[in-house]
Short mmCIF file of C-alpha atoms and ligand atoms in Angstrom, two decimals:
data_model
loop_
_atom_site.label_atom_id
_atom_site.label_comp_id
_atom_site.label_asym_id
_atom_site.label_seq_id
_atom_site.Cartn_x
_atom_site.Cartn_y
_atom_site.Cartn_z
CA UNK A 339 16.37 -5.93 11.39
CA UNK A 340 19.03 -8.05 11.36
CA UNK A 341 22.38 -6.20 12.36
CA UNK A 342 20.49 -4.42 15.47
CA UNK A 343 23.59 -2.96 17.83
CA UNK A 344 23.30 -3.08 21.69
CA UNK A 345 20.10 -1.60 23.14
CA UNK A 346 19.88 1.13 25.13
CA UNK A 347 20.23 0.49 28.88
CA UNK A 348 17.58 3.64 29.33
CA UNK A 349 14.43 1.64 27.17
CA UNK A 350 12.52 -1.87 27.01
CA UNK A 351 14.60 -4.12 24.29
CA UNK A 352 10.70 -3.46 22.44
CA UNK A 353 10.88 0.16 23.02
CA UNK A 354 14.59 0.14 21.68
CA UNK A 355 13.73 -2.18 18.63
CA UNK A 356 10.48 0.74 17.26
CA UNK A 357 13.13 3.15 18.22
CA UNK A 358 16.08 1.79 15.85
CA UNK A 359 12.90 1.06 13.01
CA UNK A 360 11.22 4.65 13.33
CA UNK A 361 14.92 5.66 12.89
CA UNK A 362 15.97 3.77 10.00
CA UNK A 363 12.60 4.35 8.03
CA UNK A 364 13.17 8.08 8.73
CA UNK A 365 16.27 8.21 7.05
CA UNK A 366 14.85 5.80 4.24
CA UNK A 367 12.45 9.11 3.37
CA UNK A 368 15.20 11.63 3.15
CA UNK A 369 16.96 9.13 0.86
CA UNK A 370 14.43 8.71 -0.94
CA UNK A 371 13.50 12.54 -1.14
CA UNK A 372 10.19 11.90 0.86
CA UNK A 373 11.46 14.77 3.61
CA UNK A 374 9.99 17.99 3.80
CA UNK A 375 12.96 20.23 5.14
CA UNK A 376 11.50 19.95 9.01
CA UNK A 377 8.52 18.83 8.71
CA UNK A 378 6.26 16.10 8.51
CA UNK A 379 6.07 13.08 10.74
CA UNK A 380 6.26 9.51 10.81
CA UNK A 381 4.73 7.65 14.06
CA UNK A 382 4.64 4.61 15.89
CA UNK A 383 2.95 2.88 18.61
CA UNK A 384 5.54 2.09 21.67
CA UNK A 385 4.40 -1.66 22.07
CA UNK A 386 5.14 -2.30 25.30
CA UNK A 387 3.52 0.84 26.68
CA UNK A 388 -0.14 1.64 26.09
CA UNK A 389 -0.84 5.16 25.04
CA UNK A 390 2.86 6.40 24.27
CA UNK A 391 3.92 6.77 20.67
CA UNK A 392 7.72 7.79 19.11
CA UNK A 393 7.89 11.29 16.81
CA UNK A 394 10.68 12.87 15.47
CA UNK A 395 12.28 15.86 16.88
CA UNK A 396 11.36 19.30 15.63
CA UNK A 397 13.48 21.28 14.41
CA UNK A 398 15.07 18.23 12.80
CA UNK A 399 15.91 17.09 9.21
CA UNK A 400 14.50 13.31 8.63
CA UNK A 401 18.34 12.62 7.94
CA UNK A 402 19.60 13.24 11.08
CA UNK A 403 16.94 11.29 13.50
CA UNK A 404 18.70 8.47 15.44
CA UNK A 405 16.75 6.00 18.10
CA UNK A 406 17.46 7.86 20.87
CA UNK A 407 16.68 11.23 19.67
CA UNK A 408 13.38 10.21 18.58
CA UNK A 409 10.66 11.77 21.06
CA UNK A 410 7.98 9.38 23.56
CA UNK A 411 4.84 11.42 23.95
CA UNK A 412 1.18 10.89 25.14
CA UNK A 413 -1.77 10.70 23.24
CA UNK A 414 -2.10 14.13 23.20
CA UNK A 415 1.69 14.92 21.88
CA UNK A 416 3.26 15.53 25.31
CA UNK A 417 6.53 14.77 25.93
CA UNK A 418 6.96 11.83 28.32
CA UNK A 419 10.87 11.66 27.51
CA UNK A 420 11.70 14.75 29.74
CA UNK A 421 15.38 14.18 28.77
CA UNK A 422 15.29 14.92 25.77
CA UNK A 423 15.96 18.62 24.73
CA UNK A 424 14.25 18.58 21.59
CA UNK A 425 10.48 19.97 21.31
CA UNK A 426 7.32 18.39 19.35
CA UNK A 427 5.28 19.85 16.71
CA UNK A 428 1.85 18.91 18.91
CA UNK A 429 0.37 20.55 15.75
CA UNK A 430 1.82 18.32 13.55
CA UNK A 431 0.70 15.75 16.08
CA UNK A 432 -2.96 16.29 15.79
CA UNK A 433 -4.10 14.11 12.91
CA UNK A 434 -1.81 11.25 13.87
CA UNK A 435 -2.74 11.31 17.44
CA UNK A 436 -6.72 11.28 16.54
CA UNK A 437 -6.39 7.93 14.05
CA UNK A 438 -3.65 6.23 16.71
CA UNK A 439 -6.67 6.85 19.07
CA UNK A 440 -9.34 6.13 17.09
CA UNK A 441 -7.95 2.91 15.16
CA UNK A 442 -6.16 0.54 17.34
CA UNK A 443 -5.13 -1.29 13.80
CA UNK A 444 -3.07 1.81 13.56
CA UNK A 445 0.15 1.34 14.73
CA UNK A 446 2.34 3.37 12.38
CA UNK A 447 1.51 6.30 10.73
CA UNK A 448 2.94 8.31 7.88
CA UNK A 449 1.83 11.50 6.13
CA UNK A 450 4.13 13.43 3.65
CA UNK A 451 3.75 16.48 1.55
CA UNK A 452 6.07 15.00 -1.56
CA UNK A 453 5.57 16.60 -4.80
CA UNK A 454 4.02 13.76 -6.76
CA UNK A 455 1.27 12.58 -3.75
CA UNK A 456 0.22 16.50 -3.04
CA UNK A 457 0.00 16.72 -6.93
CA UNK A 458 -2.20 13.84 -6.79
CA UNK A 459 -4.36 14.85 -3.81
CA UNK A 460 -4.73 18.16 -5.62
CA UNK A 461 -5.86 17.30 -9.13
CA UNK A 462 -9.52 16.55 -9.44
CA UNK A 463 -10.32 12.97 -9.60
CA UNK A 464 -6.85 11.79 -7.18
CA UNK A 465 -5.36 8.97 -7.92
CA UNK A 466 -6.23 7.27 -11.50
CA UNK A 467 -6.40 3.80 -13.04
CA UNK A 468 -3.34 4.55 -15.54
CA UNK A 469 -0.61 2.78 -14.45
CA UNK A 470 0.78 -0.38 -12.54
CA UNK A 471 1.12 1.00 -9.10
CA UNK A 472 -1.96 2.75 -9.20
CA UNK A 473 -3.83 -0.32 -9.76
CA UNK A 474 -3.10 -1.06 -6.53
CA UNK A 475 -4.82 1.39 -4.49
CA UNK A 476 -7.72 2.08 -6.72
CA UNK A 477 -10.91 1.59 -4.27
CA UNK A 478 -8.81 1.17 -1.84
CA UNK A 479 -8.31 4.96 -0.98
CA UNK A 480 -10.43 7.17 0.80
CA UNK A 481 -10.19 11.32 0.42
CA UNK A 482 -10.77 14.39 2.45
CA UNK A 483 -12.13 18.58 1.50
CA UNK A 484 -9.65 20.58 2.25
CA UNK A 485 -10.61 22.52 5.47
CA UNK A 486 -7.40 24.30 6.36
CA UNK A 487 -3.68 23.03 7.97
CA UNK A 488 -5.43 20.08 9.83
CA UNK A 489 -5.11 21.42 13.77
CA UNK A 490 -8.74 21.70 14.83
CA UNK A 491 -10.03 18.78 16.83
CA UNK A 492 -13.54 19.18 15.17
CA UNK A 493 -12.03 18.16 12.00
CA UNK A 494 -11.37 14.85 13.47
CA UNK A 495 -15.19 13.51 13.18
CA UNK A 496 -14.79 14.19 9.50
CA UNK A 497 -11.35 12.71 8.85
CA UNK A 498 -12.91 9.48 10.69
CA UNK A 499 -16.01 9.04 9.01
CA UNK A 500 -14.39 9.68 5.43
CA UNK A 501 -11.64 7.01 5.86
CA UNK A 502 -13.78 4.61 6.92
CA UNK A 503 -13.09 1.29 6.32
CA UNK A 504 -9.83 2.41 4.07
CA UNK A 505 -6.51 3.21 5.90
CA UNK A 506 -5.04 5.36 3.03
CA UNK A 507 -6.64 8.76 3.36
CA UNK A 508 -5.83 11.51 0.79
CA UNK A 509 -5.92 14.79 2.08
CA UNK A 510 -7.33 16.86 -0.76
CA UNK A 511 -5.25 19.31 -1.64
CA UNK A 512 -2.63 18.25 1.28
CA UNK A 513 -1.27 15.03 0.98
CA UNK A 514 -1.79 11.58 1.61
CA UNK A 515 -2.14 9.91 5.60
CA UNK A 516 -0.98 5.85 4.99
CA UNK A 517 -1.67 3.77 8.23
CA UNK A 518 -0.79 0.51 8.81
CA UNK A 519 -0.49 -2.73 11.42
CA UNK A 520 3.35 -2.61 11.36
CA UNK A 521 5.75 0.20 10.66
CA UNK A 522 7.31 -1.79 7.30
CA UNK A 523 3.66 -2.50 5.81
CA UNK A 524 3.13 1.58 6.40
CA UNK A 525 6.42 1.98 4.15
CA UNK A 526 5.61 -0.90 1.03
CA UNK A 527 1.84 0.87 1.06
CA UNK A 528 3.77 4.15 1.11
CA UNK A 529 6.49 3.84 -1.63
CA UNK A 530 3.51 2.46 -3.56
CA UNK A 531 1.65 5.28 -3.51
CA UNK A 532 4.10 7.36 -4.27
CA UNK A 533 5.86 5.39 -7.12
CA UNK A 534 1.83 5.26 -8.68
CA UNK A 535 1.79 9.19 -8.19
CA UNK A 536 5.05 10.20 -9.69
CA UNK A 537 3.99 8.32 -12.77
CA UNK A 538 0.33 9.92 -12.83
CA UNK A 539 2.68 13.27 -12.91
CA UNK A 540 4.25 12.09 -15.64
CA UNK A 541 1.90 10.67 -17.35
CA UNK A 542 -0.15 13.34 -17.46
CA UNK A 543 2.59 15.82 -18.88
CA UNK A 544 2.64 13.70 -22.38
CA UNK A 545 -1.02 13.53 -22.79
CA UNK A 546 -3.95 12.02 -22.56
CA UNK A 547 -3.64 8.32 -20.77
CA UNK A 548 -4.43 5.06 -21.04
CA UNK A 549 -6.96 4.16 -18.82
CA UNK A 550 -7.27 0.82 -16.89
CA UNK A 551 -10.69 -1.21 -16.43
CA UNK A 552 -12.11 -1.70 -13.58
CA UNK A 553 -12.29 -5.68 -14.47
CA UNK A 554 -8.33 -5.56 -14.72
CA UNK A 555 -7.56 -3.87 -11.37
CA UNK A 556 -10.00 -6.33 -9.90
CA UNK A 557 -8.19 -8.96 -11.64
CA UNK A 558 -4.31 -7.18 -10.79
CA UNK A 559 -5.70 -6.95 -7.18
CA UNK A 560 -7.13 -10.48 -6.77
CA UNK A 561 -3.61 -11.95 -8.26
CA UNK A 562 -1.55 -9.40 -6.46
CA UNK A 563 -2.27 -10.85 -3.16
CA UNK A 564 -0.67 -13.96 -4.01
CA UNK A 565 2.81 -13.01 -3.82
CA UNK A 566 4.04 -13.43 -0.47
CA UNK A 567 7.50 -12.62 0.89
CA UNK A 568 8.22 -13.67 4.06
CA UNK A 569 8.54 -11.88 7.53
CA UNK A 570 4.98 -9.97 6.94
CA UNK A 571 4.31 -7.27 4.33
CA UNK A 572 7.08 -4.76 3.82
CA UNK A 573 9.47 -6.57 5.68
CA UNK A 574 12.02 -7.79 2.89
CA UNK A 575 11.72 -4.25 1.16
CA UNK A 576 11.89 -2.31 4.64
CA UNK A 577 15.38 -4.20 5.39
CA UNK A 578 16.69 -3.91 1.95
CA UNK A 579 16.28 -0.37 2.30
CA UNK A 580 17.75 -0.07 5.65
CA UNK A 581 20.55 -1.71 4.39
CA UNK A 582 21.02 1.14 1.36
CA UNK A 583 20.66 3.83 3.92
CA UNK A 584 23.56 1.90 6.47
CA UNK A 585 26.13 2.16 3.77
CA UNK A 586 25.16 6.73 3.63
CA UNK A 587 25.64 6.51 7.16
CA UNK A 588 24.81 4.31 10.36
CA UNK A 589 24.11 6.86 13.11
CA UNK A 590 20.22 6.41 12.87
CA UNK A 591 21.12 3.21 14.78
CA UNK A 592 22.48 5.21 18.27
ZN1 LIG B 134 0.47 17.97 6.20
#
């Protein structure tokens, strides 16, 4: 980000850097509408410190996480930051913790419950070849039965082997799991998704719609990865949001 203020004297400038981004992109979801009141949780590798990863707070609306009230845990969802008063949802911790361990690719994860992507992850079929967005993600998407709120580590053989080689998993009847090399490529593959389900939703409430061919989303695919923006993917879009949520309020930045 450009504008980045003064680190904190406590963290690693690298530590202090996923801290301000975790922050920001939190309060890009509740801008957006992406929060779930409390829940839900956005994670991120700490890169200069192997097997510690940054959560937000529970108890704690998306809209008021700031960098240093974001939580350090262990693999397992421990708290490593034993300043800070606020407690983790090691529940909520479970499926992020087994694909961060699991898939070192995985640097930042995201799951949400929104309206439109739980819609889609509970209508039979998922996600459909009818519109732009969608196009995108169309065999590129893996799903999941539901089995129950995802807290049981046996589940975790399942989850792995159905995502595969994919690193968007829809949780049938849940929501969706997006996982990515970099915390702004998590959010462009995110707001995707979620623009391509909120026009599924309405899509489907006028009728019956026009599907896609599989030729043209080969073709939309193919030509899609021909647009590059610079800074690695996500990057212009993450900042440009950032910027949006700066002039609601700057205190995700402290
Ligand atoms: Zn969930």
């Amino acid at each position: 980000m450009a504008t980045q203020l003064q680190r904190n004297s406590r963290y690693s400038e690298a530590e202090w850097t996923a801290r301000q981004e975790l922050a920001a992109c939190y309060r890009i979801f509740a801008m957006m509408g992406w929060d779930e009141m409390i829940f839900n949780h956005i994670t991120v590798k700490v890169p200069d410190e192997e097997g510690s990863y940054l959560i937000n707070p529970y108890g704690m609306h998306f809209s008021e996480v700031s960098a240093s009230n974001l939580i350090k845990i262990d693999i397992d969802g421990n708290k490593v930051d034993a300043d800070n008063p606020w407690h983790v949802n090691k529940a909520g911790f479970v499926q992020h913790s087994l694909f961060h361990r699991a898939l070192p690719d995985a640097h930042a994860i995201i799951h949400t419950h929104t309206t439109a992507t739980m819609a889609v992850c509970s209508v039979e079929g998922g996600l459909q070849p009818t519109n732009f967005y969608a196009c995108n993600y169309i065999g590129r998407i893996a799903y999941h039965d539901f089995e129950g709120v995802t807290v049981r580590e046996e589940e975790g053989v399942r989850l792995l082997e159905h995502l595969g080689d994919k690193r968007i998993l829809m949780l049938k009847n849940h929501g969706p799991v997006v996982l990515a090399r970099s915390l702004p490529e998590a959010f462009i593959k995110y707001w995707g998704l979620q623009r391509a389900c909120e026009i599924q939703l309405a899509t489907a409430s006028m009728g019956r719609p026009v599907m896609i061919g599989e030729d043209v989303v080969n073709v939309h695919q193919r030509d899609l990865h021909q647009v590059q923006i610079p800074g690695g993917p996500g990057r212009a879009e993450f900042d440009a949001m950032v910027r949006k949520v700066d002039k609601i309020d700057t205190s995700w930045r402290d």
